[in-house]
Amino acid sequence: EDGIDLATITLSDEQAADLVGEDGIQTQLYQPTPSLWPPQSARAGETVGLGGFPGEWRQIRPQTREIFSHYYGIGATPVTSVSERQFGCRFEREHWICMSRKDELPDLKTLGGLSGGPVFAERPLRRELVGIISDFKETYDIMFLQHAHWIQKDGSIRADRLWD
């Protein structure tokens, strides 16, 4: 697997408005400042926050066949490795602090299903999208993330990969 595990979609204004207008927790769409795109790569030692929807927490509502997913977020974790292609965050389970407002949610044993989730770094005067979750290796408790700089301003994926 030599490529970048990354895809983008385009939402119409109507689709974006539908997402923001749904009931529940207020949804926000992240729109980077065009003059600051693409962002600088994540750096080893930098703290990032990330989130997504774990597969083991997904439920299907039988009456509507909707898929309902509870959100899982990691507020701050260090970047432990960086390459031109991707970066990684290694987790130490003995330091995990888990909080949930829903007592019925099971303990999270695997981070599978988070792929596609955003990764943000706190940069001077702003929060910046620096990556997209792509893979979790449970054996080593390491999450691999694709650099957001692979996404161009028009949403296409850059093709200038030296390892291809």
PDB file of C-alpha atoms in Angstrom, residues 75-131:
ATOM      1  CA  GLY A  75      -8.522  16.315  23.784  1.00  0.00           C
ATOM      2  CA  ALA A  76      -4.749  16.374  23.806  1.00  0.00           C
ATOM      3  CA  THR A  77      -2.166  13.805  22.779  1.00  0.00           C
ATOM      4  CA  PRO A  78       1.401  14.281  21.578  1.00  0.00           C
ATOM      5  CA  VAL A  79       2.553  13.584  18.046  1.00  0.00           C
ATOM      6  CA  THR A  80       5.174  10.862  18.492  1.00  0.00           C
ATOM      7  CA  SER A  81       6.435  10.337  14.927  1.00  0.00           C
ATOM      8  CA  VAL A  82       6.411  12.317  11.698  1.00  0.00           C
ATOM      9  CA  SER A  83       7.312  11.442   8.113  1.00  0.00           C
ATOM     10  CA  GLU A  84       6.639  13.207   4.834  1.00  0.00           C
ATOM     11  CA  ARG A  85       3.798  10.755   4.196  1.00  0.00           C
ATOM     12  CA  GLN A  86       2.019  10.675   7.586  1.00  0.00           C
ATOM     13  CA  PHE A  87       2.380  11.172  11.315  1.00  0.00           C
ATOM     14  CA  GLY A  88       1.580   9.059  14.341  1.00  0.00           C
ATOM     15  CA  CYS A  89       0.323   9.331  17.901  1.00  0.00           C
ATOM     16  CA  ARG A  90       1.189   6.489  20.257  1.00  0.00           C
ATOM     17  CA  PHE A  91      -1.200   6.044  23.161  1.00  0.00           C
ATOM     18  CA  GLU A  92      -0.340   4.785  26.622  1.00  0.00           C
ATOM     19  CA  ARG A  93      -3.513   3.154  27.947  1.00  0.00           C
ATOM     20  CA  GLU A  94      -2.337   3.408  31.548  1.00  0.00           C
ATOM     21  CA  HIS A  95      -2.700   7.202  31.218  1.00  0.00           C
ATOM     22  CA  TRP A  96      -6.185   7.199  29.665  1.00  0.00           C
ATOM     23  CA  ILE A  97      -8.916   9.047  31.521  1.00  0.00           C
ATOM     24  CA  CYS A  98     -12.335   8.144  30.144  1.00  0.00           C
ATOM     25  CA  MET A  99     -15.390  10.303  30.714  1.00  0.00           C
ATOM     26  CA  SER A 100     -18.881   9.824  29.329  1.00  0.00           C
ATOM     27  CA  ARG A 101     -22.187  11.527  29.888  1.00  0.00           C
ATOM     28  CA  LYS A 102     -23.897   8.280  28.916  1.00  0.00           C
ATOM     29  CA  ASP A 103     -23.558   5.497  31.475  1.00  0.00           C
ATOM     30  CA  GLU A 104     -24.833   2.902  29.010  1.00  0.00           C
ATOM     31  CA  LEU A 105     -21.872   3.270  26.633  1.00  0.00           C
ATOM     32  CA  PRO A 106     -19.534   0.297  26.862  1.00  0.00           C
ATOM     33  CA  ASP A 107     -15.857   0.739  27.591  1.00  0.00           C
ATOM     34  CA  LEU A 108     -13.925   1.521  24.446  1.00  0.00           C
ATOM     35  CA  LYS A 109     -11.542  -1.356  23.735  1.00  0.00           C
ATOM     36  CA  THR A 110     -10.533  -0.423  20.213  1.00  0.00           C
ATOM     37  CA  LEU A 111     -10.336   2.837  18.318  1.00  0.00           C
ATOM     38  CA  GLY A 112     -11.487   1.189  15.065  1.00  0.00           C
ATOM     39  CA  GLY A 113     -13.950   3.204  13.030  1.00  0.00           C
ATOM     40  CA  LEU A 114     -12.410   6.618  13.657  1.00  0.00           C
ATOM     41  CA  SER A 115     -10.920   6.819  10.136  1.00  0.00           C
ATOM     42  CA  GLY A 116     -11.761  10.074   8.414  1.00  0.00           C
ATOM     43  CA  GLY A 117     -11.945  11.996  11.681  1.00  0.00           C
ATOM     44  CA  PRO A 118     -10.219  15.377  11.990  1.00  0.00           C
ATOM     45  CA  VAL A 119      -6.961  16.124  13.798  1.00  0.00           C
ATOM     46  CA  PHE A 120      -6.448  19.678  15.066  1.00  0.00           C
ATOM     47  CA  ALA A 121      -3.385  21.422  16.480  1.00  0.00           C
ATOM     48  CA  GLU A 122      -3.488  24.571  18.573  1.00  0.00           C
ATOM     49  CA  ARG A 123      -1.512  27.128  16.622  1.00  0.00           C
ATOM     50  CA  PRO A 124      -0.995  30.803  17.519  1.00  0.00           C
ATOM     51  CA  LEU A 125      -4.413  32.508  17.591  1.00  0.00           C
ATOM     52  CA  ARG A 126      -6.221  29.597  15.896  1.00  0.00           C
ATOM     53  CA  ARG A 127      -7.040  25.912  15.839  1.00  0.00           C
ATOM     54  CA  GLU A 128      -5.739  24.364  12.635  1.00  0.00           C
ATOM     55  CA  LEU A 129      -6.692  21.165  10.838  1.00  0.00           C
ATOM     56  CA  VAL A 130      -3.372  19.313  10.468  1.00  0.00           C
ATOM     57  CA  GLY A 131      -4.498  15.787   9.660  1.00  0.00           C
TER      58      GLY A 131
END
